Short mmCIF file of C-alpha atoms in Angstrom, two decimals:
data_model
loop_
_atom_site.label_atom_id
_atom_site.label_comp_id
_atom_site.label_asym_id
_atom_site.label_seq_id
_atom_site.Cartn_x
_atom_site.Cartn_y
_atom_site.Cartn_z
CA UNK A 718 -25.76 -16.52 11.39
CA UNK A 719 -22.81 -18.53 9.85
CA UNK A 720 -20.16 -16.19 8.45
CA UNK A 721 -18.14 -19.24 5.90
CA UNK A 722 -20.44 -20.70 3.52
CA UNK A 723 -19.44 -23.98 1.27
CA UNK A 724 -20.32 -23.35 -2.40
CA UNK A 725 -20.09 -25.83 -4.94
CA UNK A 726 -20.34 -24.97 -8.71
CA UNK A 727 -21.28 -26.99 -11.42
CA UNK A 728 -18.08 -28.84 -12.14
CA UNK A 729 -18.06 -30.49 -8.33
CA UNK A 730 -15.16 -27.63 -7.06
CA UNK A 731 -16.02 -26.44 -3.67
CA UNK A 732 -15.00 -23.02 -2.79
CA UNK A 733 -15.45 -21.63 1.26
CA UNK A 734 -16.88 -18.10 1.02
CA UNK A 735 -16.71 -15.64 4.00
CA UNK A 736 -19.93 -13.63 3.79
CA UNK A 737 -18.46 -11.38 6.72
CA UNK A 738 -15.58 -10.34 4.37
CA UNK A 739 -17.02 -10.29 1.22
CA UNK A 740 -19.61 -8.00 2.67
CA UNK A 741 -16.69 -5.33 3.95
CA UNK A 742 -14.68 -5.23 0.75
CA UNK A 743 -18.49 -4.24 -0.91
CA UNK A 744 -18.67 -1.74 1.56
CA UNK A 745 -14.64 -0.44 1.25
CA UNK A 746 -15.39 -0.39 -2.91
CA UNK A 747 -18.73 1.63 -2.46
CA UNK A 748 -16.94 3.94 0.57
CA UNK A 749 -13.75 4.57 -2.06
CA UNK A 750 -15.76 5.31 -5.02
CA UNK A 751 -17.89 8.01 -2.76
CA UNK A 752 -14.68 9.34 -1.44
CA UNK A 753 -13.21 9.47 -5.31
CA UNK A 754 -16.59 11.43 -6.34
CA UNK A 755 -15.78 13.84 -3.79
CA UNK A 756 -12.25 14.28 -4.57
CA UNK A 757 -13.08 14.82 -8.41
CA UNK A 758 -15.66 17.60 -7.41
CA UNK A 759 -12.99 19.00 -4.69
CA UNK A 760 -10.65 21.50 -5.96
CA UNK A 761 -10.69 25.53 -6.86
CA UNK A 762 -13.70 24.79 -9.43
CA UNK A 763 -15.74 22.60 -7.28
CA UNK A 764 -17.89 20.41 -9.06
CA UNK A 765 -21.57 18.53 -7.35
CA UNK A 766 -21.21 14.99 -6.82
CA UNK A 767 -23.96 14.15 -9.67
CA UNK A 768 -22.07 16.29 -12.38
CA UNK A 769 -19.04 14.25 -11.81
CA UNK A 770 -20.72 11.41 -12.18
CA UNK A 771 -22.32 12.67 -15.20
CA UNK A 772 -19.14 13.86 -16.72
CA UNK A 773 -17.32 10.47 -15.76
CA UNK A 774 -20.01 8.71 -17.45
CA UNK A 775 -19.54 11.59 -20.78
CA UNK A 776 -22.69 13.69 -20.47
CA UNK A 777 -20.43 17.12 -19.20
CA UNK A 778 -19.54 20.13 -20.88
CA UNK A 779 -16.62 20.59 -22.38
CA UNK A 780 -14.89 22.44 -19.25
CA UNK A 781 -16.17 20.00 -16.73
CA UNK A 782 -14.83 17.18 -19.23
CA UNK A 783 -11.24 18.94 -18.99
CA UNK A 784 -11.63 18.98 -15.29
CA UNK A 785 -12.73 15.93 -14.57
CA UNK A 786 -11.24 13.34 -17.01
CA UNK A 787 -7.74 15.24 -17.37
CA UNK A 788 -6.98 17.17 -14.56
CA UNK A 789 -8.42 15.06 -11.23
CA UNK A 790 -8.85 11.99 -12.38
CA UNK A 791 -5.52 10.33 -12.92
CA UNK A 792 -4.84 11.74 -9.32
CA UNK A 793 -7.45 10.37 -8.21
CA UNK A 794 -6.69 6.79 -9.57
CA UNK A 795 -2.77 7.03 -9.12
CA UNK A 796 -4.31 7.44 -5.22
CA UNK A 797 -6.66 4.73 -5.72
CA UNK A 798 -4.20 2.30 -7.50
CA UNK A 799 -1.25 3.29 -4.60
CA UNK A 800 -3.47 2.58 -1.97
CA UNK A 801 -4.55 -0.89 -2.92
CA UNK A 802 -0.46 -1.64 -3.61
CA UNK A 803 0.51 -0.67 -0.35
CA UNK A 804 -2.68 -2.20 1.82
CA UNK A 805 -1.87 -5.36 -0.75
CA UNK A 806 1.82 -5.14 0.08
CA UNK A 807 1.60 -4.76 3.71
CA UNK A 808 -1.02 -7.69 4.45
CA UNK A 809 1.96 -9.78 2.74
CA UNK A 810 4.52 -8.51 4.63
CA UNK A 811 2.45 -9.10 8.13
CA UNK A 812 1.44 -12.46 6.89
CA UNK A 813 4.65 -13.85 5.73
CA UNK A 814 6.41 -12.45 9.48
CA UNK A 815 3.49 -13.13 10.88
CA UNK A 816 3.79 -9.84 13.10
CA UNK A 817 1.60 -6.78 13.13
CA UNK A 818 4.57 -4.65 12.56
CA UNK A 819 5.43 -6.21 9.55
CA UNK A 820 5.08 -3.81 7.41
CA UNK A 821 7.01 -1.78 4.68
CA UNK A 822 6.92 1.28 6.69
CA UNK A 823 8.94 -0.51 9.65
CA UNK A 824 11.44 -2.61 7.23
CA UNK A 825 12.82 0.20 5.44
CA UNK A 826 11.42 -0.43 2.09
CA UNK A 827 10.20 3.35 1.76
CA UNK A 828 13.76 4.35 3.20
CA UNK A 829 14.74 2.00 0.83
CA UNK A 830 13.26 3.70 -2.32
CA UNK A 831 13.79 7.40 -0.66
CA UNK A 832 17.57 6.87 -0.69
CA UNK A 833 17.35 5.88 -4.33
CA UNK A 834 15.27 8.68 -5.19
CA UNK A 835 17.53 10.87 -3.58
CA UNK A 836 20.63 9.52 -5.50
CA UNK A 837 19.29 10.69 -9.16
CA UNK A 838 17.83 14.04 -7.90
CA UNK A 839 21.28 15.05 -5.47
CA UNK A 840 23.63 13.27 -7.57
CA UNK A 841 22.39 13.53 -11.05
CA UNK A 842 19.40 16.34 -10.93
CA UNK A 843 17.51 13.51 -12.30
CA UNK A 844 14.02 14.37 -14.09
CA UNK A 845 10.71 13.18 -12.94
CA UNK A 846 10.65 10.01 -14.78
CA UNK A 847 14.39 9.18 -13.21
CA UNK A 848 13.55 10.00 -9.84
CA UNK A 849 10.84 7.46 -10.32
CA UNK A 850 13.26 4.94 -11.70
CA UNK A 851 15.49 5.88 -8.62
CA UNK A 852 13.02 5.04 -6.34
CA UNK A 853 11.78 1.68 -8.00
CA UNK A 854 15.41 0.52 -8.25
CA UNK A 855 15.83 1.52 -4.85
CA UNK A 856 13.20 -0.28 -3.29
CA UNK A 857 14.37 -3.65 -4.76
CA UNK A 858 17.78 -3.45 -3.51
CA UNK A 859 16.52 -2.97 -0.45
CA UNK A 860 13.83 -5.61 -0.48
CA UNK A 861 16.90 -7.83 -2.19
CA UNK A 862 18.88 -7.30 0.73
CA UNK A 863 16.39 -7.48 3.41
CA UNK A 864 15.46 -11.25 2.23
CA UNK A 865 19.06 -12.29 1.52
CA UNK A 866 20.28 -11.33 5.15
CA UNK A 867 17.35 -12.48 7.01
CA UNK A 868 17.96 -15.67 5.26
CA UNK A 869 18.98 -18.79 7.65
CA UNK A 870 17.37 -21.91 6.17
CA UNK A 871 14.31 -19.56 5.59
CA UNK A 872 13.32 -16.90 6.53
CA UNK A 873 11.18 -16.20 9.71
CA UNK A 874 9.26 -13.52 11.27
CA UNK A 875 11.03 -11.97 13.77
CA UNK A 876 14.90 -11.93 11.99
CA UNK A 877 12.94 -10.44 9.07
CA UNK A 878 11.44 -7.63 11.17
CA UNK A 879 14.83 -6.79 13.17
CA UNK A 880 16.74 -7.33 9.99
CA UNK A 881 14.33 -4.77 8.24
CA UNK A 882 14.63 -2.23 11.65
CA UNK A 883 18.46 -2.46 11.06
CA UNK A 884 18.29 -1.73 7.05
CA UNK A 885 15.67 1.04 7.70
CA UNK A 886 17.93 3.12 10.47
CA UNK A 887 20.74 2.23 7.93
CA UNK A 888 18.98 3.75 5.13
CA UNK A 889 17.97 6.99 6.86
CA UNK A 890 21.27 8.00 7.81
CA UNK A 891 22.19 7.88 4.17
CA UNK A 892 19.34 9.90 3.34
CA UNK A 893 20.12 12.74 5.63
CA UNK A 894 23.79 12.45 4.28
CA UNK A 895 22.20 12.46 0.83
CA UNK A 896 20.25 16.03 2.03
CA UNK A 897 23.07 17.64 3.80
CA UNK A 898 25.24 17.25 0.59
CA UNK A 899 22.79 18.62 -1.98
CA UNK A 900 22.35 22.58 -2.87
CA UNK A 901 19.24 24.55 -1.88
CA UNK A 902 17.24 23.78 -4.89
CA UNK A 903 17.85 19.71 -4.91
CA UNK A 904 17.31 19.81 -0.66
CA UNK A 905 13.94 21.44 -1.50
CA UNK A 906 12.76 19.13 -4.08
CA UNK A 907 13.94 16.02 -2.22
CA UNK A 908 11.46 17.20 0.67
CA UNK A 909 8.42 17.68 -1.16
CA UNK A 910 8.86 13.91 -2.74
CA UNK A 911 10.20 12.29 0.92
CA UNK A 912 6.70 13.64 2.32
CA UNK A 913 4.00 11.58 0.05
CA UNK A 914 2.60 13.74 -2.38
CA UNK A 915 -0.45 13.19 -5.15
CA UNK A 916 0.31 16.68 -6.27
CA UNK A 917 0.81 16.66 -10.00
CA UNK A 918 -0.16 13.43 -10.17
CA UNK A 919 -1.29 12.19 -14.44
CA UNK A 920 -1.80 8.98 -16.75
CA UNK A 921 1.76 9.08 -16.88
CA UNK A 922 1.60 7.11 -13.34
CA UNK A 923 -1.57 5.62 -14.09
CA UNK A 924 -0.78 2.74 -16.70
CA UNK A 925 2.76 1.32 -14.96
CA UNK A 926 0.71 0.98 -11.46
CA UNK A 927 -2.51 -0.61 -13.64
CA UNK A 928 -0.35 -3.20 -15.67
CA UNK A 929 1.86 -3.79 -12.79
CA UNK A 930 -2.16 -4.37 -10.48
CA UNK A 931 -3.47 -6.65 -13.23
CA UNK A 932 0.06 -8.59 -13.28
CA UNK A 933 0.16 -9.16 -9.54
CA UNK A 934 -3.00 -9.00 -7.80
CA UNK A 935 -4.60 -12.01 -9.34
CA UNK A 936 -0.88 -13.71 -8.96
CA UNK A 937 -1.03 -12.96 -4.91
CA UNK A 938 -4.70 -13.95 -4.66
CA UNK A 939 -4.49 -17.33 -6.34
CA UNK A 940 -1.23 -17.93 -3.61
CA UNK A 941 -4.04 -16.78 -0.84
CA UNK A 942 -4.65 -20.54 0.24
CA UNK A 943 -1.08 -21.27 0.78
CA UNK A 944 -0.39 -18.28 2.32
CA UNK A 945 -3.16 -19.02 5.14
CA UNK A 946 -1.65 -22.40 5.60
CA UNK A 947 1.88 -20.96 6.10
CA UNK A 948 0.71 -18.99 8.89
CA UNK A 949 -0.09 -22.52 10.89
CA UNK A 950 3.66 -23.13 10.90
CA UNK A 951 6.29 -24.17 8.23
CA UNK A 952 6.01 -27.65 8.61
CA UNK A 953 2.16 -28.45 9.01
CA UNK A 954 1.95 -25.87 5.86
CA UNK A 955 4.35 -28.07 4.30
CA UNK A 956 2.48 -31.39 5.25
CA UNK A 957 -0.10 -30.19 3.65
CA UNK A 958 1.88 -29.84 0.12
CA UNK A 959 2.59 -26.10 0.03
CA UNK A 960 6.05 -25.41 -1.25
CA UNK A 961 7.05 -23.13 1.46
CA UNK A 962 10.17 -21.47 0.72
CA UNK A 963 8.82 -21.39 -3.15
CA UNK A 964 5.74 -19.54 -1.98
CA UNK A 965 7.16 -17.16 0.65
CA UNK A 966 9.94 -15.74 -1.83
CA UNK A 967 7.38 -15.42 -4.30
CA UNK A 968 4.90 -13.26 -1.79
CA UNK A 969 7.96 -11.43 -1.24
CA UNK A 970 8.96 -10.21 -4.55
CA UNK A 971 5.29 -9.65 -5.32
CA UNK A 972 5.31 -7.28 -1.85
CA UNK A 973 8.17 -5.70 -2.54
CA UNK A 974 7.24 -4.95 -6.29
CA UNK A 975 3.93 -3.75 -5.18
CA UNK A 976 5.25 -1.51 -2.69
CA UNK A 977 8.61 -0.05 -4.70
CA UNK A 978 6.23 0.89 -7.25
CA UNK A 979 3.72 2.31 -5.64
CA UNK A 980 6.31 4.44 -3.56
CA UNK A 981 7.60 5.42 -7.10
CA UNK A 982 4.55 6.97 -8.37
CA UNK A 983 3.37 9.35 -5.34
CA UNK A 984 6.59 9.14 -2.90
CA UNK A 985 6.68 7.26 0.45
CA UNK A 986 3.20 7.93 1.70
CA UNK A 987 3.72 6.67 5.23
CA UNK A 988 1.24 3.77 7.55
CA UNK A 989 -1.15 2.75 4.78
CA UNK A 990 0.97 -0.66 4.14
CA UNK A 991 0.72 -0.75 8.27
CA UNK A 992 -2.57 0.38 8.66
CA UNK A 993 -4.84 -1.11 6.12
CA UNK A 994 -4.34 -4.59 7.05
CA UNK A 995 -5.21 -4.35 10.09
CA UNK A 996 -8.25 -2.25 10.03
CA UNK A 997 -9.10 -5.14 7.51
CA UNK A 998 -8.61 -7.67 9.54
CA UNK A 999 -10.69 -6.18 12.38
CA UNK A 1000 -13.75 -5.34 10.07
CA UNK A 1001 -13.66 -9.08 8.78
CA UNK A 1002 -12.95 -10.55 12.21
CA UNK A 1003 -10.57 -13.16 10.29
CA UNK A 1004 -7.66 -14.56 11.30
CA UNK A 1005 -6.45 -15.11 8.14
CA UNK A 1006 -4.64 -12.82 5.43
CA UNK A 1007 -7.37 -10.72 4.58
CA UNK A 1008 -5.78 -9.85 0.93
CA UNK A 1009 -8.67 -8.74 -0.69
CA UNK A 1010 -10.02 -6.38 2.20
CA UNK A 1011 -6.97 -5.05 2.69
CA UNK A 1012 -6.41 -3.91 -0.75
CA UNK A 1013 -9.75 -2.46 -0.87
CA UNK A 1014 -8.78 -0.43 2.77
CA UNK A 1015 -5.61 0.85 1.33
CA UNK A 1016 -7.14 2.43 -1.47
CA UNK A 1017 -10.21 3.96 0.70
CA UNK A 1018 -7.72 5.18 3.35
CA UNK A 1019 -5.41 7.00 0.88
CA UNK A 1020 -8.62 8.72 -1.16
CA UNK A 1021 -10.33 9.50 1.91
CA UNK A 1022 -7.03 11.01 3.46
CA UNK A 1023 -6.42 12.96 0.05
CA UNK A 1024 -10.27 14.28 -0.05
CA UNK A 1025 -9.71 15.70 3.69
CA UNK A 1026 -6.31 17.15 3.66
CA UNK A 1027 -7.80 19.22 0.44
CA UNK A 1028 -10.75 19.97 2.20
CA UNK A 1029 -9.10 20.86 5.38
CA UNK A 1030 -5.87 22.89 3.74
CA UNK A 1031 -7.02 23.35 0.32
CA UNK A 1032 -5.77 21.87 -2.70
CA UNK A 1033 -2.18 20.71 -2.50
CA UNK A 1034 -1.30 22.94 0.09
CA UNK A 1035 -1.16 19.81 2.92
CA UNK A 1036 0.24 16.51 1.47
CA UNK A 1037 -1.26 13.01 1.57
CA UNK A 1038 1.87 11.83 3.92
CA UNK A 1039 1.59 14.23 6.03
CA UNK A 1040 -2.22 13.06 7.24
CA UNK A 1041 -1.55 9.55 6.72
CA UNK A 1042 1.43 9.74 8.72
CA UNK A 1043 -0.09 11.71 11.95
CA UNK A 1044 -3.00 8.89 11.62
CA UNK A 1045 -0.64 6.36 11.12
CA UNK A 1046 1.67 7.37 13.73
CA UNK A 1047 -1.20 7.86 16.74
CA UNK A 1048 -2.39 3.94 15.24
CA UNK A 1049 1.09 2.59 15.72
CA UNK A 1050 1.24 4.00 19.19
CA UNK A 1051 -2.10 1.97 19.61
CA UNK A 1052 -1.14 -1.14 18.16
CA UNK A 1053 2.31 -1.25 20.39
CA UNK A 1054 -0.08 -0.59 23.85
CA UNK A 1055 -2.42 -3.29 22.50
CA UNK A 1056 0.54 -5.54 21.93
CA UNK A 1057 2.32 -4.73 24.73
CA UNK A 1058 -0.81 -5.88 27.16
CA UNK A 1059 -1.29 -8.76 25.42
CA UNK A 1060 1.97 -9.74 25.98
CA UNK A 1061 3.15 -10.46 22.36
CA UNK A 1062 6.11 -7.76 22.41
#
């Protein structure tokens, strides 16, 4: 059975579809919204599957409504939405280096946006909504800086990666400065947000990561066809009309954005950005980018790892990093083996 279809529509435009993928990202959106149902109806007032749904749909009672519409579901759509911008984000980062390990996670972007979070709450005793500015801010210095140095007539895989290697040690040495120098209360509070946390999570997060999703995400997909062609090689892609350097620095603001912000709004949630894409891309069996897909995986693996850590530890007692960084962690370990044995590192 052929996987890539030619479809033509009316107008004469042919588009190629991959049935393979288009099945999987049905499959990711029907496995996250059965993992969000779960995670409404999770908590110290559990709730059946089938009265969230009812409630979500506005048939609950007045105390389910509260439950459901105010209290777990903006965390569960901040997790949704910050999922998707990291899998997004990290399939752009391993695309553009071209390396499995190109990912947010490994370049110091999260370091990145840490150390800037850390700068309001030691330095200033920031509130929430500064700490989040801290950490947006953060993260596009460091993206900033990342691109500029790695610069050399473009920018290419490998000096991005070791250039992002050398930012991130950088950037954690500041941040345990930044802890050592801060008083009991502000060392505390810096640990709970430098672990990944959906606790307390409301619509206040919601609407910057949704405007900043309907902004971007159609921007990155309609680049998805030049992005492909890139990965054949600067100057084929550029034989073939793409404006290279244009493309790439716009991928990499659009990564960078995508990945500041979502470490804004729930912390530095660790091997989602590193993960996702290439669970994606070995579900699809495509060589290419795999944006959608990996989108889709990012915001399954983040609900999925938020349903079990409350199911496992109760609610809020375990944070989302914490899980996604032991599974993320053992997956790395994986992914250098495989690498290693195929001889690519």
């Amino acid at each position: 059975m052929k996987t890539n279809r030619a479809v033509r529509t009316p107008g004469g435009l042919s588009v190629r579809l991959d049935v393979r993928a288009l099945v999987v990202v049905l499959l990711l959106l029907l496995a996250a919204f059965g993992a969000s149902v779960l995670l409404i109806g999770t908590g110290d007032f559990p709730i059946s599957a089938g009265d969230v749904v009812r409630t979500l749909l506005g048939g609950g009672d007045p105390g389910q409504d509260f439950i459901v519409n105010e209290l777990r579901l903006p965390r569960v759509l901040v997790a949704l939405l910050v999922g998707a911008c990291l899998g997004l984000g990290g399939a752009l980062f391993q695309a553009v280096s071209r390396n499995p390990l190109g990912s947010p996670d490994i370049l110091g972007l999260g370091q990145g946006a840490t150390a800037g979070a850390l700068t309001v709450i030691v330095l200033f005793s920031g509130s929430a909504n500064q700490v989040t500015a801290g950490a947006l801010v953060g993260g596009l210095v460091t993206g900033l800086a990342i691109y500029l140095l790695a610069w050399k007539q473009g920018v290419h895989g490998y000096r991005l990666v070791l250039v992002g290697i050398g930012m991130s040690a950088i950037l954690t040495a500041v941040n345990g400065y930044l802890l050592t120098v801060s008083d009991i209360v502000d060392a505390a509070r810096s640990v709970v947000w430098m672990t990944g946390s959906l606790s307390g999570r409301d619509w206040e997060q919601v609407w910057p990561l949704l405007a900043l999703c309907a902004v971007l995400v159609p921007l990155v997909l309609g680049n998805a066809r030049a992005l492909r062609m890139m990965e054949m090689g600067d100057d084929v892609a550029g034989a073939l009309g793409v404006r290279v350097e244009r493309v790439r620095a716009l991928l990499m603001v659009s990564a960078v954005l995508l990945t500041a912000t979502a470490t804004a709004a729930a912390g530095p949630v660790s091997f989602v950005a590193l993960t996702a894409p290439q669970l994606a891309r070995r579900l699809t069996r495509s060589p290419g980018p795999n944006l959608l897909p990996s989108l889709c995986m990012g915001a399954t693996l983040l609900v999925v790892a938020d349903w079990s850590s409350q199911r496992l530890f109760g609610a809020d007692q375990m944070p989302v990093g914490v899980v996604t960084g032991v599974v993320g962690g053992a997956y790395l370990l994986w992914l250098l083996v495989s690498e290693r044995r195929a001889g690519r590192i």
